[in-house]
Amino acid sequence: MALENLYREVILDHYRSPRNQAPLGVADASADGVNPLCGDEITVELHFDGEVVDAVSVRGQGCSISQSSASMMSEAIKGKDRAEIEGLVSKFKAMLDIEHGHDTGLDPERPGAVLGDLEALSGVRQYPVRIKCANLAWTTLMEALGS
Ligand code: ZN
């Protein structure tokens, strides 16, 4: 399967079956994010066990890019502490070419290779409007973390 088709499959799978949507009974941190350009909305809730995120809820509505990015993010941050999450956000932004000149040690030919399912979003770097969709969940996550 061509990489592009594989990416599309991953995005549609997360869009159709979003992970970690159930609201947390008790959240240690939360934030709401909106991308008015596209009408995307995301709510992020986090629960910590010590320093580590042990439960995540991500809910929202909007386009397939914004919602699948949120679903993939919810999978990617579980079990990570704040420093690890910040490292992940930095790599994700570098993959989308948001953080120019930031040395993340990523393969310039395939910067998403270390990001698992999230690599499926690497194609949006060619579409500045869609970058805002893909980035919404991550901006909202950082807001919830107070970073
Ligand atoms: Zn969107």
CSV table of C-alpha atoms and ligand atoms in Angstrom, one decimal:
chain,number,residue,atom,x,y,z
A,1,MET,CA,0.0,0.0,0.0
A,2,ALA,CA,1.3,3.4,-0.9
A,3,LEU,CA,2.3,5.4,2.2
A,4,GLU,CA,-0.3,8.1,1.3
A,5,ASN,CA,-3.1,5.6,1.3
A,6,LEU,CA,-1.9,4.1,4.5
A,7,TYR,CA,-1.9,7.6,6.1
A,8,ARG,CA,-5.5,8.1,4.8
A,9,GLU,CA,-6.6,4.8,6.4
A,10,VAL,CA,-5.1,5.7,9.7
A,11,ILE,CA,-6.7,9.2,9.7
A,12,LEU,CA,-10.1,7.8,8.8
A,13,ASP,CA,-9.9,5.0,11.4
A,14,HIS,CA,-9.3,7.5,14.2
A,15,TYR,CA,-12.0,9.8,12.8
A,16,ARG,CA,-14.6,7.0,12.7
A,17,SER,CA,-13.6,5.4,16.0
A,18,PRO,CA,-12.1,8.2,18.1
A,19,ARG,CA,-10.1,6.9,21.1
A,20,ASN,CA,-10.5,8.1,24.7
A,21,GLN,CA,-13.7,10.1,24.3
A,22,ALA,CA,-15.3,9.2,27.7
A,23,PRO,CA,-15.3,12.3,30.0
A,24,LEU,CA,-13.1,11.9,33.1
A,25,GLY,CA,-15.0,11.9,36.3
A,26,VAL,CA,-12.2,13.9,38.0
A,27,ALA,CA,-9.7,15.9,35.8
A,28,ASP,CA,-6.5,17.4,37.1
A,29,ALA,CA,-6.2,19.7,34.1
A,30,SER,CA,-8.5,20.6,31.2
A,31,ALA,CA,-8.8,23.1,28.3
A,32,ASP,CA,-11.1,23.9,25.4
A,33,GLY,CA,-9.7,24.8,22.0
A,34,VAL,CA,-11.4,26.3,18.9
A,35,ASN,CA,-10.1,26.6,15.3
A,36,PRO,CA,-12.5,29.2,13.9
A,37,LEU,CA,-11.0,28.9,10.4
A,38,CYS,CA,-12.5,25.4,10.1
A,39,GLY,CA,-15.0,25.3,13.0
A,40,ASP,CA,-13.1,22.6,14.9
A,41,GLU,CA,-13.6,22.3,18.6
A,42,ILE,CA,-11.7,20.2,21.1
A,43,THR,CA,-11.9,19.6,24.8
A,44,VAL,CA,-8.9,18.0,26.5
A,45,GLU,CA,-9.0,16.5,30.1
A,46,LEU,CA,-6.0,15.0,31.8
A,47,HIS,CA,-5.6,13.0,35.0
A,48,PHE,CA,-2.3,12.5,36.6
A,49,ASP,CA,-0.8,9.7,38.7
A,50,GLY,CA,2.1,11.6,40.2
A,51,GLU,CA,4.0,13.1,37.3
A,52,VAL,CA,2.4,10.8,34.7
A,53,VAL,CA,-0.8,11.2,32.6
A,54,ASP,CA,-2.7,8.0,33.4
A,55,ALA,CA,-6.1,9.0,31.9
A,56,VAL,CA,-7.0,11.3,29.0
A,57,SER,CA,-10.3,12.4,27.5
A,58,VAL,CA,-10.5,14.2,24.2
A,59,ARG,CA,-13.8,15.2,22.8
A,60,GLY,CA,-14.8,17.5,20.0
A,61,GLN,CA,-16.3,18.1,16.6
A,62,GLY,CA,-14.9,19.2,13.3
A,63,CYS,CA,-13.1,17.9,10.3
A,64,SER,CA,-11.4,14.6,10.0
A,65,ILE,CA,-7.9,16.0,10.4
A,66,SER,CA,-8.7,17.8,13.7
A,67,GLN,CA,-10.6,14.9,15.2
A,68,SER,CA,-8.2,12.2,14.2
A,69,SER,CA,-5.2,14.3,15.4
A,70,ALA,CA,-7.0,14.6,18.8
A,71,SER,CA,-7.6,10.8,18.9
A,72,MET,CA,-4.0,10.0,18.1
A,73,MET,CA,-2.7,12.5,20.6
A,74,SER,CA,-4.8,10.9,23.3
A,75,GLU,CA,-3.2,7.6,22.6
A,76,ALA,CA,0.3,9.1,22.3
A,77,ILE,CA,0.4,11.0,25.6
A,78,LYS,CA,-1.0,8.3,28.0
A,79,GLY,CA,1.7,7.1,30.4
A,80,LYS,CA,4.0,10.0,29.7
A,81,ASP,CA,5.2,12.7,32.1
A,82,ARG,CA,5.2,16.4,31.3
A,83,ALA,CA,8.7,16.5,29.9
A,84,GLU,CA,8.0,13.6,27.6
A,85,ILE,CA,4.8,15.2,26.4
A,86,GLU,CA,6.6,18.4,25.7
A,87,GLY,CA,9.2,16.5,23.7
A,88,LEU,CA,6.4,14.8,21.8
A,89,VAL,CA,4.7,18.1,21.0
A,90,SER,CA,7.9,19.5,19.8
A,91,LYS,CA,8.5,16.6,17.5
A,92,PHE,CA,4.9,16.8,16.2
A,93,LYS,CA,5.3,20.5,15.5
A,94,ALA,CA,8.6,19.9,13.7
A,95,MET,CA,6.9,17.2,11.6
A,96,LEU,CA,4.3,19.7,10.5
A,97,ASP,CA,7.1,22.3,10.0
A,98,ILE,CA,5.6,24.6,12.6
A,99,GLU,CA,8.8,25.0,14.6
A,100,HIS,CA,11.3,26.1,12.0
A,101,GLY,CA,14.9,25.7,12.8
A,102,HIS,CA,14.2,23.7,16.0
A,103,ASP,CA,16.7,20.9,16.2
A,104,THR,CA,14.6,17.8,17.2
A,105,GLY,CA,17.0,15.3,15.8
A,106,LEU,CA,14.3,14.0,13.4
A,107,ASP,CA,15.0,12.5,10.0
A,108,PRO,CA,14.5,15.3,7.6
A,109,GLU,CA,13.3,12.9,4.9
A,110,ARG,CA,10.7,11.3,7.2
A,111,PRO,CA,10.3,13.4,10.3
A,112,GLY,CA,7.2,11.5,11.5
A,113,ALA,CA,8.9,8.1,11.5
A,114,VAL,CA,9.3,8.1,15.3
A,115,LEU,CA,5.7,9.3,16.0
A,116,GLY,CA,3.7,6.1,15.3
A,117,ASP,CA,0.2,6.7,14.0
A,118,LEU,CA,0.8,10.5,14.2
A,119,GLU,CA,3.0,10.2,11.1
A,120,ALA,CA,-0.2,9.9,9.1
A,121,LEU,CA,-0.7,13.6,9.6
A,122,SER,CA,2.7,14.5,8.0
A,123,GLY,CA,1.0,15.2,4.7
A,124,VAL,CA,-0.8,18.2,6.0
A,125,ARG,CA,2.4,20.2,6.2
A,126,GLN,CA,1.7,21.1,2.5
A,127,TYR,CA,-1.6,22.7,3.5
A,128,PRO,CA,-1.2,25.7,5.9
A,129,VAL,CA,-5.0,25.8,6.6
A,130,ARG,CA,-5.0,22.1,7.5
A,131,ILE,CA,-2.0,22.5,9.8
A,132,LYS,CA,-4.2,24.6,12.1
A,133,CYS,CA,-6.7,21.7,12.1
A,134,ALA,CA,-4.0,19.1,13.0
A,135,ASN,CA,-2.4,21.4,15.6
A,136,LEU,CA,-5.6,22.3,17.5
A,137,ALA,CA,-5.6,19.3,19.9
A,138,TRP,CA,-1.9,19.9,20.7
A,139,THR,CA,-2.4,23.6,21.3
A,140,THR,CA,-5.3,22.7,23.6
A,141,LEU,CA,-3.1,20.1,25.3
A,142,MET,CA,-0.4,22.6,26.1
A,143,GLU,CA,-3.0,25.0,27.4
A,144,ALA,CA,-4.3,22.3,29.7
A,145,LEU,CA,-0.7,21.7,30.9
A,146,GLY,CA,-0.2,25.4,31.5
A,147,SER,CA,2.8,25.4,29.2
B,1,ZN,ZN,-10.4,21.4,10.5
